[in-house]
Coordinates of C-alpha atoms and ligand atoms in Angstrom, one line a residue:
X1 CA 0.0 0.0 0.0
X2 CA 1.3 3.3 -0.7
X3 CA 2.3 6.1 1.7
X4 CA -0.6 8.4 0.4
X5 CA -3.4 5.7 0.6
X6 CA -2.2 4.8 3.6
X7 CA -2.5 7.9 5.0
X8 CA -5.9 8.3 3.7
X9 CA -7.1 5.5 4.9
X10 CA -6.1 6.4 8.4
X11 CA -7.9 9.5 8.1
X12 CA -11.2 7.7 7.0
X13 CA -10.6 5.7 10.2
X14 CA -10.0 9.0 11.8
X15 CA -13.0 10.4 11.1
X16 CA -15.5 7.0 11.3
X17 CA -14.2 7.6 14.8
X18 CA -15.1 10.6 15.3
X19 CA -18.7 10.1 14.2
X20 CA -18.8 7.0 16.2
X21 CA -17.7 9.0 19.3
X22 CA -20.8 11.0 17.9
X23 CA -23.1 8.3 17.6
X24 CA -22.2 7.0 20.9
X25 CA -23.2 10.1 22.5
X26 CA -26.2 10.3 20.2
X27 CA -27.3 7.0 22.0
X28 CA -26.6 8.6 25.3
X29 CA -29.2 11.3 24.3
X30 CA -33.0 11.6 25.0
X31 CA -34.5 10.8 22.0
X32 CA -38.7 10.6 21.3
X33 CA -40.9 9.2 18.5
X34 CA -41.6 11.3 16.1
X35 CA -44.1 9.2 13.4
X36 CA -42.3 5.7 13.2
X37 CA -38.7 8.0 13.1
X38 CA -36.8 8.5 15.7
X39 CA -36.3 12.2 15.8
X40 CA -33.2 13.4 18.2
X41 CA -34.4 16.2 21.0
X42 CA -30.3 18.1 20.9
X43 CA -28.2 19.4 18.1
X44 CA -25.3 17.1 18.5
X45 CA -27.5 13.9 18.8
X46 CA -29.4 14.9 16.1
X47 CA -26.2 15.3 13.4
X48 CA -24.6 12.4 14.5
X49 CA -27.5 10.4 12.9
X50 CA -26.4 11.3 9.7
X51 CA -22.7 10.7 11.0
X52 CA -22.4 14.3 11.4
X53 CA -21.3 17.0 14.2
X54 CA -22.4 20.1 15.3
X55 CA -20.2 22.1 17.5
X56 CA -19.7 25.6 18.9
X57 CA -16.6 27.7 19.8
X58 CA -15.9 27.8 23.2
X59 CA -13.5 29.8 24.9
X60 CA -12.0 28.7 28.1
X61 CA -13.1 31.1 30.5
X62 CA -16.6 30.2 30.1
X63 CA -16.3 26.9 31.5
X64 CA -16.5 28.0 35.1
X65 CA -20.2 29.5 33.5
X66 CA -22.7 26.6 34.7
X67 CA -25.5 27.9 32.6
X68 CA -23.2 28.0 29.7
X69 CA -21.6 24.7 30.3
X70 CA -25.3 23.0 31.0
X71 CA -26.1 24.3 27.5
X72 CA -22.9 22.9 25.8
X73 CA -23.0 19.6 27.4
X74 CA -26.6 18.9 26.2
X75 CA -26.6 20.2 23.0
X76 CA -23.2 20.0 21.1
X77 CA -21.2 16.9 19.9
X78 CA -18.0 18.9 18.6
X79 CA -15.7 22.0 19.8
X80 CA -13.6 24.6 18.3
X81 CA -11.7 26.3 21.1
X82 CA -12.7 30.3 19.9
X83 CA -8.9 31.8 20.6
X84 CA -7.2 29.5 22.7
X85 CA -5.3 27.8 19.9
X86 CA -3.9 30.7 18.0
X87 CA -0.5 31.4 17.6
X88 CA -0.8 34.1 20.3
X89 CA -2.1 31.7 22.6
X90 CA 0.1 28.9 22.2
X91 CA 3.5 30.1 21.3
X92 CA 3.7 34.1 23.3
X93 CA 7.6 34.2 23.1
X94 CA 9.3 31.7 20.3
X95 CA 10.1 28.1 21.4
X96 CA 7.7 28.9 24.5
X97 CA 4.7 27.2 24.2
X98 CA 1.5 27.8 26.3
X99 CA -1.6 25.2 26.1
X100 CA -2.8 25.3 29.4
X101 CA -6.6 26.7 28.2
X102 CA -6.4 24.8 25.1
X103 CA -6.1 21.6 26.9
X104 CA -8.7 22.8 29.7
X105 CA -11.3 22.9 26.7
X106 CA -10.1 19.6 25.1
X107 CA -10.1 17.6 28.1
X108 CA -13.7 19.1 28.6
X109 CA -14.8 17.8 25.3
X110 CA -13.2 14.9 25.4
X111 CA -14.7 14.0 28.9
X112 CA -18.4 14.9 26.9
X113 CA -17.6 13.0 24.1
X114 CA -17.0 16.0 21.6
X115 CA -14.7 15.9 19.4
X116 CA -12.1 19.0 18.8
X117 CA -11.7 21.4 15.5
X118 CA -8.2 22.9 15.7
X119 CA -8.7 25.9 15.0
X120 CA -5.4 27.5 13.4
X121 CA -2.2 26.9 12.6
X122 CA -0.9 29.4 10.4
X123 CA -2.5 32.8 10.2
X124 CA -1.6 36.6 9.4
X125 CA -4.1 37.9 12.3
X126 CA -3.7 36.9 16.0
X127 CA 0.4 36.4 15.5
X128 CA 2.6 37.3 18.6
X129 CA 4.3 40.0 18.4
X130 CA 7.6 38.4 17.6
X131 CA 6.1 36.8 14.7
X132 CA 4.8 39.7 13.9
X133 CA 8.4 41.0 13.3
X134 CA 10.1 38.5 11.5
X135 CA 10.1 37.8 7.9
X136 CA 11.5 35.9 5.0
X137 CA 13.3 32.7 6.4
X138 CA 13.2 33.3 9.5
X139 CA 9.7 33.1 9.5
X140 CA 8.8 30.5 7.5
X141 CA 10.9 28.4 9.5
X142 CA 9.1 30.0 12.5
X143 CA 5.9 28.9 10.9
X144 CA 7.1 25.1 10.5
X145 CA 8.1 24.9 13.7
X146 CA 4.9 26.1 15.4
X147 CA 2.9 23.9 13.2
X148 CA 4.4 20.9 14.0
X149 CA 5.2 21.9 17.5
X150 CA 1.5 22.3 18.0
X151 CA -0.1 20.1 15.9
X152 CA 2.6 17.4 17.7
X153 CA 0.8 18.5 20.8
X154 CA -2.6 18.1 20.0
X155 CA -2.1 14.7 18.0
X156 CA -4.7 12.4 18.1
X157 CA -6.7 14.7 20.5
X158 CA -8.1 16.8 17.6
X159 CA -10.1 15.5 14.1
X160 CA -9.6 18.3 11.9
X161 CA -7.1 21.2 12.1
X162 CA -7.7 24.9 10.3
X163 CA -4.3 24.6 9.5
X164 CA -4.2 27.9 7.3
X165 CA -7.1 30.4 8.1
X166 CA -8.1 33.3 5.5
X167 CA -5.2 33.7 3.7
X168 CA -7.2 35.4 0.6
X169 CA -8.3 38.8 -0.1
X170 CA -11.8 40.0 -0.2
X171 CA -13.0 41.7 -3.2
X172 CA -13.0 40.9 -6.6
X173 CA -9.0 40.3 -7.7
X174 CA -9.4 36.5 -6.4
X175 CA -5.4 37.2 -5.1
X176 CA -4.0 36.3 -1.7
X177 CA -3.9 38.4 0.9
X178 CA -1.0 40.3 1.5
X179 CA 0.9 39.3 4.7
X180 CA 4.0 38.4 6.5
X181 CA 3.5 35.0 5.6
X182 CA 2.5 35.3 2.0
X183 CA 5.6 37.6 1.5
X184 CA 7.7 34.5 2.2
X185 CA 6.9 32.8 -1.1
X186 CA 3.6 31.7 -2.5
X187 CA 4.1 28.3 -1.3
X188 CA 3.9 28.9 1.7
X189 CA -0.2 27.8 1.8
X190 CA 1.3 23.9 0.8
X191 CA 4.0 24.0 3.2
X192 CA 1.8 24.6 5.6
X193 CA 0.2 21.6 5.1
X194 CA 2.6 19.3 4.1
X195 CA 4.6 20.0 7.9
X196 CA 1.3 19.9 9.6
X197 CA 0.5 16.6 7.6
X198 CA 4.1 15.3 9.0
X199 CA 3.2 15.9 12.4
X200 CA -0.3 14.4 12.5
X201 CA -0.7 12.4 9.6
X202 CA -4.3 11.1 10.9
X203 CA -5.9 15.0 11.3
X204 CA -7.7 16.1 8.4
X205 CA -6.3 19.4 7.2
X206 CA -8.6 22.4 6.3
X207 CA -8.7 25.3 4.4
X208 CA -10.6 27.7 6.2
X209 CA -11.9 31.6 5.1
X210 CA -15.0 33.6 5.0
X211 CA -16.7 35.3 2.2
X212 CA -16.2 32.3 0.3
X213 CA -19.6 31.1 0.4
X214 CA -21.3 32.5 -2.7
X215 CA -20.4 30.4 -5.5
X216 CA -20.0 33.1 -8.1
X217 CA -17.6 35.6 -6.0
X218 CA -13.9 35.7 -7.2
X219 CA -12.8 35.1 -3.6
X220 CA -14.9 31.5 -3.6
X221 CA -13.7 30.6 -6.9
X222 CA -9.8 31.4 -6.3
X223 CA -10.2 28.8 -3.1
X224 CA -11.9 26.1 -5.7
X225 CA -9.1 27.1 -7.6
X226 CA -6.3 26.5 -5.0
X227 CA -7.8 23.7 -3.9
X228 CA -8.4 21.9 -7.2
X229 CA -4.6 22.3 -7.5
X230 CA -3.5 20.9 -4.1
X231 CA -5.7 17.8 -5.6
X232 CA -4.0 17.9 -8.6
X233 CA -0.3 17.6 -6.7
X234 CA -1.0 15.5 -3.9
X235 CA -0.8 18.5 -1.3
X236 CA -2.1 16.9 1.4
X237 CA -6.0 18.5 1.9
X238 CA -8.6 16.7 3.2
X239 CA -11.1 19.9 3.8
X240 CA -12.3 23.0 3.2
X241 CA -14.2 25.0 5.9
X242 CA -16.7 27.8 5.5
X243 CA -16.8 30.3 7.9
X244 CA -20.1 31.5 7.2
X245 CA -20.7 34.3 9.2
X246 CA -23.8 35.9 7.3
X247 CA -24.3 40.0 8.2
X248 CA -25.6 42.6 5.9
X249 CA -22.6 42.5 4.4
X250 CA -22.3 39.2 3.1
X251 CA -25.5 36.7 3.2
X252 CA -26.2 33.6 3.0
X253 CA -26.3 32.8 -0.5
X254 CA -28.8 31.4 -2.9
X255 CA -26.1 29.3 -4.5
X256 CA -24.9 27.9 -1.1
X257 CA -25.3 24.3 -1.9
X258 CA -23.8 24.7 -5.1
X259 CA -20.9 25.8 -3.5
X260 CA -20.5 23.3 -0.5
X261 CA -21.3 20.4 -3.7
X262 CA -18.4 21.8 -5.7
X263 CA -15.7 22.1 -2.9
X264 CA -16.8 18.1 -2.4
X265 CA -16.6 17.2 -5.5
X266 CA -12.9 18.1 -5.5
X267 CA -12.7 15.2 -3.3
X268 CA -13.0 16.8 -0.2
X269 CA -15.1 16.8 2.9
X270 CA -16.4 20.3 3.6
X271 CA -17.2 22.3 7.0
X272 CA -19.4 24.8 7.9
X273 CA -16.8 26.1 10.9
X274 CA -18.1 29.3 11.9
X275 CA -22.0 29.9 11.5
X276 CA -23.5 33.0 12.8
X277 CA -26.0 35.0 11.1
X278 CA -27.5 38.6 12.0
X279 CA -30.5 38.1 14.0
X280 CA -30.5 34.9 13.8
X281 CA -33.4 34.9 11.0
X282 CA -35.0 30.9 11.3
X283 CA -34.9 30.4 7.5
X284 CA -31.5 31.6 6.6
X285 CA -30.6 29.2 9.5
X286 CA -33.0 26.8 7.6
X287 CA -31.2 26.9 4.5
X288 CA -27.7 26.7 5.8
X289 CA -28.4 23.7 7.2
X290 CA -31.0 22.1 4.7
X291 CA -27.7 22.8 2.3
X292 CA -25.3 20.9 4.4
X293 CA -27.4 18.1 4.8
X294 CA -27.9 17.7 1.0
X295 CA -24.0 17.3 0.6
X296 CA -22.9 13.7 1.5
X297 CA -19.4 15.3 1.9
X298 CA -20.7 18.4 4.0
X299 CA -19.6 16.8 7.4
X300 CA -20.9 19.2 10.1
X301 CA -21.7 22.6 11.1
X302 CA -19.9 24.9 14.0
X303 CA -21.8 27.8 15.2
X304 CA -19.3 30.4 16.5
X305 CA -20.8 30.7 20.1
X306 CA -23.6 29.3 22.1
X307 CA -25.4 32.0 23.6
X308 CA -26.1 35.6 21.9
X309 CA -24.2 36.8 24.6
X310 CA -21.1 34.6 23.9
X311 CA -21.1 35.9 20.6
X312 CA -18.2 38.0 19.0
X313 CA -20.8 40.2 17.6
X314 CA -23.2 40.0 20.6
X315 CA -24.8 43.0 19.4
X316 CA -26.4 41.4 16.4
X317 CA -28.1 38.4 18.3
X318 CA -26.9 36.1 15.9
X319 CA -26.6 32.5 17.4
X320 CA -29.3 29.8 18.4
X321 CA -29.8 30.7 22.2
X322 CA -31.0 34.2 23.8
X323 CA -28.9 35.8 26.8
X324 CA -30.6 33.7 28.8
X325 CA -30.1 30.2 27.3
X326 CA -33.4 29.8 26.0
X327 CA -34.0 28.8 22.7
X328 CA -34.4 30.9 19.5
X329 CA -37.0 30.3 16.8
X330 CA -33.5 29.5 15.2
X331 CA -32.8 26.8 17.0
X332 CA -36.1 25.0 16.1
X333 CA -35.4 24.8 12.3
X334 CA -32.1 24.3 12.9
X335 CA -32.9 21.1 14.8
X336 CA -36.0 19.8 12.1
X337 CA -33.5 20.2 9.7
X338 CA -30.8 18.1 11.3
X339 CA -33.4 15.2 11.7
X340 CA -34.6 15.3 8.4
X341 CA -31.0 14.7 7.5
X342 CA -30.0 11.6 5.0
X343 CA -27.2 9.9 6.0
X344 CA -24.2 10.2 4.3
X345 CA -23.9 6.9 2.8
X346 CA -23.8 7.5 -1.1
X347 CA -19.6 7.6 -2.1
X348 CA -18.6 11.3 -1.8
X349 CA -19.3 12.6 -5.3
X350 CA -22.3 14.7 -5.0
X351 CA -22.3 16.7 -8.3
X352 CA -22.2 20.4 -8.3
X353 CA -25.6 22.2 -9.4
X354 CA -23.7 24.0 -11.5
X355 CA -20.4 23.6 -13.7
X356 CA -17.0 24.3 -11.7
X357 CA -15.0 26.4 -13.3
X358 CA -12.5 24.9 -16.1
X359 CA -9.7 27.1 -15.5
X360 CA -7.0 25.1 -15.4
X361 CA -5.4 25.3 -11.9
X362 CA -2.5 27.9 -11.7
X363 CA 1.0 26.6 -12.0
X364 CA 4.1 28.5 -10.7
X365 CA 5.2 31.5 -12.5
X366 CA 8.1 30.2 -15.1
X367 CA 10.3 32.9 -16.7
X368 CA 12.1 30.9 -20.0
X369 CA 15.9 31.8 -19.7
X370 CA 17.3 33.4 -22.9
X371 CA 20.0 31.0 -22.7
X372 CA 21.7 28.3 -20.7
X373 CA 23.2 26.8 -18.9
X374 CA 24.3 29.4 -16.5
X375 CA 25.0 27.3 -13.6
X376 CA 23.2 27.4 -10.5
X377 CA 23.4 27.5 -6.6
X378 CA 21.3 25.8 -3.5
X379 CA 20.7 26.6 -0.3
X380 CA 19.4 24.2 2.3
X381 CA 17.3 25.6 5.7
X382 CA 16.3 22.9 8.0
X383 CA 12.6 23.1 10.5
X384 CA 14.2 20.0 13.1
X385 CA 12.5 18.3 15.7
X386 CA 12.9 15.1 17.7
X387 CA 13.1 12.7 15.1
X388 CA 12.7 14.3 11.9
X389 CA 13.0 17.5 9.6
X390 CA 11.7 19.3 7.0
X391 CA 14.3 20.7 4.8
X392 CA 13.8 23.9 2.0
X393 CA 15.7 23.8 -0.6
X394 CA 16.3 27.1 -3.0
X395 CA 17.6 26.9 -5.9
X396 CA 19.5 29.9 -7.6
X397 CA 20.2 30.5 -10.9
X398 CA 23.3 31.7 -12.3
X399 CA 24.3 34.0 -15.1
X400 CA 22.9 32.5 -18.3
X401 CA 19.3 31.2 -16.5
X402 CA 18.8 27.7 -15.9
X403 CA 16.8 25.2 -18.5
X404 CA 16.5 22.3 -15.8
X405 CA 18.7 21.6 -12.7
X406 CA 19.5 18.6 -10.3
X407 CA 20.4 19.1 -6.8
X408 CA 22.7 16.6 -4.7
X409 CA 23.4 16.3 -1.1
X410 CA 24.5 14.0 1.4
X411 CA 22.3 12.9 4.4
X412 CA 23.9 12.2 7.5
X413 CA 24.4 8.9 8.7
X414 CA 20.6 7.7 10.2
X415 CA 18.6 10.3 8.3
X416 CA 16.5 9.0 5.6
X417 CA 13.9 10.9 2.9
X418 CA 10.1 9.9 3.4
X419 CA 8.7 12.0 1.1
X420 CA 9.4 15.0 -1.4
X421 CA 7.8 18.1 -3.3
X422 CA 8.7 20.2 -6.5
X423 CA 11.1 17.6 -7.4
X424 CA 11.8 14.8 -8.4
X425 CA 14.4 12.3 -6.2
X426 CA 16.3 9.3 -6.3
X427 CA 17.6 8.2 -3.6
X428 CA 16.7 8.3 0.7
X429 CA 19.4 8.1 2.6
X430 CA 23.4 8.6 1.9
X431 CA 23.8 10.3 -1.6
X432 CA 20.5 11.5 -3.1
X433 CA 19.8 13.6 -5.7
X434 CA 16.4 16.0 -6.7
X435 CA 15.5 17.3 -10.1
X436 CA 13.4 19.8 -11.4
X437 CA 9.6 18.8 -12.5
X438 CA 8.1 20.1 -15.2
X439 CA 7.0 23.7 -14.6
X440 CA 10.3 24.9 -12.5
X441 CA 13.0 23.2 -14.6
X442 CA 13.2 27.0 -16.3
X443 CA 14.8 29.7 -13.9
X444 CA 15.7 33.4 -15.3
X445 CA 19.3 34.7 -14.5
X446 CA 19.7 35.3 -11.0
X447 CA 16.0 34.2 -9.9
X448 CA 14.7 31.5 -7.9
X449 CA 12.5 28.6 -6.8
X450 CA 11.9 26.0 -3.6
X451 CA 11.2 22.3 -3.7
X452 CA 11.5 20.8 0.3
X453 CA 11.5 17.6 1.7
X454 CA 10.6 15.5 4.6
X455 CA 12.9 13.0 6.7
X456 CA 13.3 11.4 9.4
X457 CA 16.7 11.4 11.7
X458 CA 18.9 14.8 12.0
X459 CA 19.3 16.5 8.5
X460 CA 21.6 18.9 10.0
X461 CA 25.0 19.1 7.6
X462 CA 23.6 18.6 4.6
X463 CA 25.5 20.3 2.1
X464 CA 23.9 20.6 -1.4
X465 CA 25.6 21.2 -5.0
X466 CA 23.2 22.6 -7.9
X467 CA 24.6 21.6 -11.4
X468 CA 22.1 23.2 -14.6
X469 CA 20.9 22.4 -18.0
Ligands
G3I501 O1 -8.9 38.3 26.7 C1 -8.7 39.7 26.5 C2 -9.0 40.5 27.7 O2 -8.1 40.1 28.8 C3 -8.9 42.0 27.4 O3 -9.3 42.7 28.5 C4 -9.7 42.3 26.2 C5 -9.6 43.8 25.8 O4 -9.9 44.0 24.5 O5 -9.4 41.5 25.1 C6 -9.5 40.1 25.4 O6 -9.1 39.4 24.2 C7 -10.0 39.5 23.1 C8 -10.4 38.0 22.7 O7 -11.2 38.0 21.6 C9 -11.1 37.3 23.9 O8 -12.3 37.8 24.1 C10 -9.4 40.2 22.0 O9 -9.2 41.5 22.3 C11 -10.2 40.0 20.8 O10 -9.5 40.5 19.6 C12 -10.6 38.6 20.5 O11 -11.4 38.5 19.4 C13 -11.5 37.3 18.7 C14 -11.2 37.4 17.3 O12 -11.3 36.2 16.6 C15 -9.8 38.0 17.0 O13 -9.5 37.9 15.7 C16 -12.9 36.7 18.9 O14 -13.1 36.3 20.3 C17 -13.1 35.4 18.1 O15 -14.4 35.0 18.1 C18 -12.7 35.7 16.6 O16 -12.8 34.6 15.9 C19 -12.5 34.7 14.5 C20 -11.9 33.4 14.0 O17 -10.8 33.0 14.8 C21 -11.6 33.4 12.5 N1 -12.7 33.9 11.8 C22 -13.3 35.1 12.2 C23 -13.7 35.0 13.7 C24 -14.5 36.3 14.1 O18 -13.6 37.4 14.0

């Protein structure tokens, strides 16, 4: 069996877990007849007939709350911690890490049953303010390490990880967003999950933004876009999750479903991670979930607080339960909607009610030299931990631009290659050599491009020579 199916496989065990955990709990749950069904009487129970969840954020002061926490117990089957597992929180000063609330929230769910959305990993808002100052190298490396310090942590203690969070721009230019991290190369999105993939291979790892809920915005499409290409390459995504938080500003969408059916039909599984919407208006809440529920691959919905109170925006009233923990008219469709629910058992292929996009997916800028070859250079930086690296390599051009390169190295005695992107390699441990693959063989004079790899053992030494075409 191969590495990747392996790894997939795991994950589908993962997650049949995680719905079992669900079910489980279901079974725990009051339940009454409704007609010869058996309709569930809580959220949680409800989803996890369909082998779904439905969670809120929680942040970790509000579990001394008893109201709050009588309200959470009863009604929700997953949990997103709301701040406590951003980079601020976890890693204040770099190489000092801080999961104290964190773990206070996991070990709650876990003692309920819930399972745990990590929720992020890598993220331009919410950085420390030593992140905050770094750039370049320094912080991609910076970036690595958190990831897999944290999502080393965590393994096997949380399902599904945001492991980047809104990294495109709003409007209609379907670009990323400008940050410190997407100043440190382009790649940086598929780096990001190819570490966090190396230090919890059985996670499922999410894309997650907002705005990227109506089919037809440029934002939603550059996503599909980015996504369909991680696909393409074996990046390893599993998810994509919607924030959905539906104001004035940005609604819930007539062409929802078409959009949750599209992302599936990438292959995969989507999330609805973040659902609030202004005033809490029963059929928008209706619809959301009536839309999840027709996606086999749509596996669950978060609402981003329990009570209107909790809420970021408390002003608007936008969640499911008043002030006072009494339920909203939004609550009630929510929950008829959950138990009219079909369960997921077709294969995940729903089609999408309306053509995706054929733009091909984008492929990395390639500048043809004039000439060549001009010789080249490499550099190797190293993310280590105990047992393993991730090494970056970049290669240089010389004079004359570069028509195709290899790249050799020698790994230190016990290290060994497990896997490899942007190039091509023969060879895992001693002498091993990487080449270009088709769309970065070409480099200008003087300009650049990455391909990394993953091993195990200490890759520190490693000395590469670049020799061009
Ligand atoms: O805990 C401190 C408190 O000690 C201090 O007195 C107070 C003063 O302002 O701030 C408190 O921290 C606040 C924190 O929430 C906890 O309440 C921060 O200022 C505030 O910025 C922070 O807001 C969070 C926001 O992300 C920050 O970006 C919200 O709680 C949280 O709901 C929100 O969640 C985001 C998702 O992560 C990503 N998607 C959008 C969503 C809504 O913005």
């Amino acid at each position: 069996m191969t590495q990747q199916l392996r790894r997939k496989r795991t994950r589908i065990a993962a997650t049949w877990s995680v719905v079992a955990a669900g079910l489980a709990a279901a079974a725990a749950m009051t339940m009454v007849m409704a007609g010869t069904a058996t309709a569930a009487t809580t959220l949680g129970a409800s989803a996890a007939q369909t082998g779904r969840f439905f969670g809120t954020a929680v942040p970790a002061n509000k579990l001394s709350d008893s109201a709050y926490v009588t309200i959470l117990n009863r009604e929700f089957n997953q949990v997103t911690p709301e701040n406590e597992m951003k980079i601020d929180a976890t890693e204040p000063n770099q190489n000092q890490f801080s999961y104290g609330n964190a773990d206070r929230i996991v070990q709650h769910a876990r003692s309920q049953g819930m399972s745990v959305r990590g929720h992020t990993l890598a993220w331009h808002s919410q950085q420390p303010p030593w992140m905050q100052s770094l750039s370049g190298t320094a912080l991609r490396n910076a970036m690595n390490n958190h990831i897999t310090q944290v999502a080393t942590h965590f393994r096997g203690q949380v399902f599904a990880w945001d492991v980047v969070n809104e990294a495109f721009a709003d409007g209609g230019s379907g670009a990323r967003r400008d940050s410190n991290l997407q100043r440190t190369g382009n790649d940086w999105i598929e780096v990001a999950f190819r570490t966090a993939d190396a230090a919890d291979p059985n996670a499922l790892l999410c894309y997650n933004d907002y705005n990227i809920d109506n089919w037809t915005d440029a934002k939603t499409q550059a996503v599909y876009r980015m996504v369909q290409d991680f696909k393409q390459r074996g990046v390893p995504i599993d998810c994509v999750g919607l924030q959905s938080h539906f104001t004035g500003g940005s609604n819930y969408p007539s062409n929802y479903r078409t959009t949750l059916s599209s992302f599936a039909a990438l292959g995969v599984d989507v999330h609805i991670t973040e659902l609030d919407i202004r005033n809490a208006p029963a059929d928008a809440y209706r619809n959301t979930v009536r839309d999840c529920m027709a996606v086999a691959r749509c596996k669950g919905i978060t609402v981003w607080g329990v009570r209107d109170s909790d809420s970021w925006r408390s002003g608007e009233a936008p969640l499911l339960f008043n002030g006072s923990g009494q339920k909203k008219p939004a609550y009630d469709a929510v929950l008829a909607e959950l138990n009219n629910g079909v369960p997921p058992t077709t294969p995940p292929t729903t089609a999408p009610t309306s053509r995706p996009p054929t733009t091909p997916p984008t492929t990395p800028p390639t500048t043809p030299p004039t000439q060549g070859p001009g010789g080249c250079t490499a550099t190797v930086s190293l993310n280590s931990w105990q047992g393993g690296f991730v090494a970056t390599v970049r290669v240089t051009a010389g004079s004359s631009g570069t028509n195709g390169w290899s790249v050799s190295m020698t790994l230190p005695s016990g290290a060994a290659v497990t896997n490899a992107w942007s190039a091509n390699r023969s060879g895992n441990s001693g002498p091993v050599t990487f080449t270009n693959v088709s769309y970065n063989g070409r480099i200008a004079a003087g300009q650049t491009t990455e391909f990394g790899f993953q091993g195990t053992g200490v890759g520190t030494g490693m000395t590469p020579t670049c020799s061009a075409s």
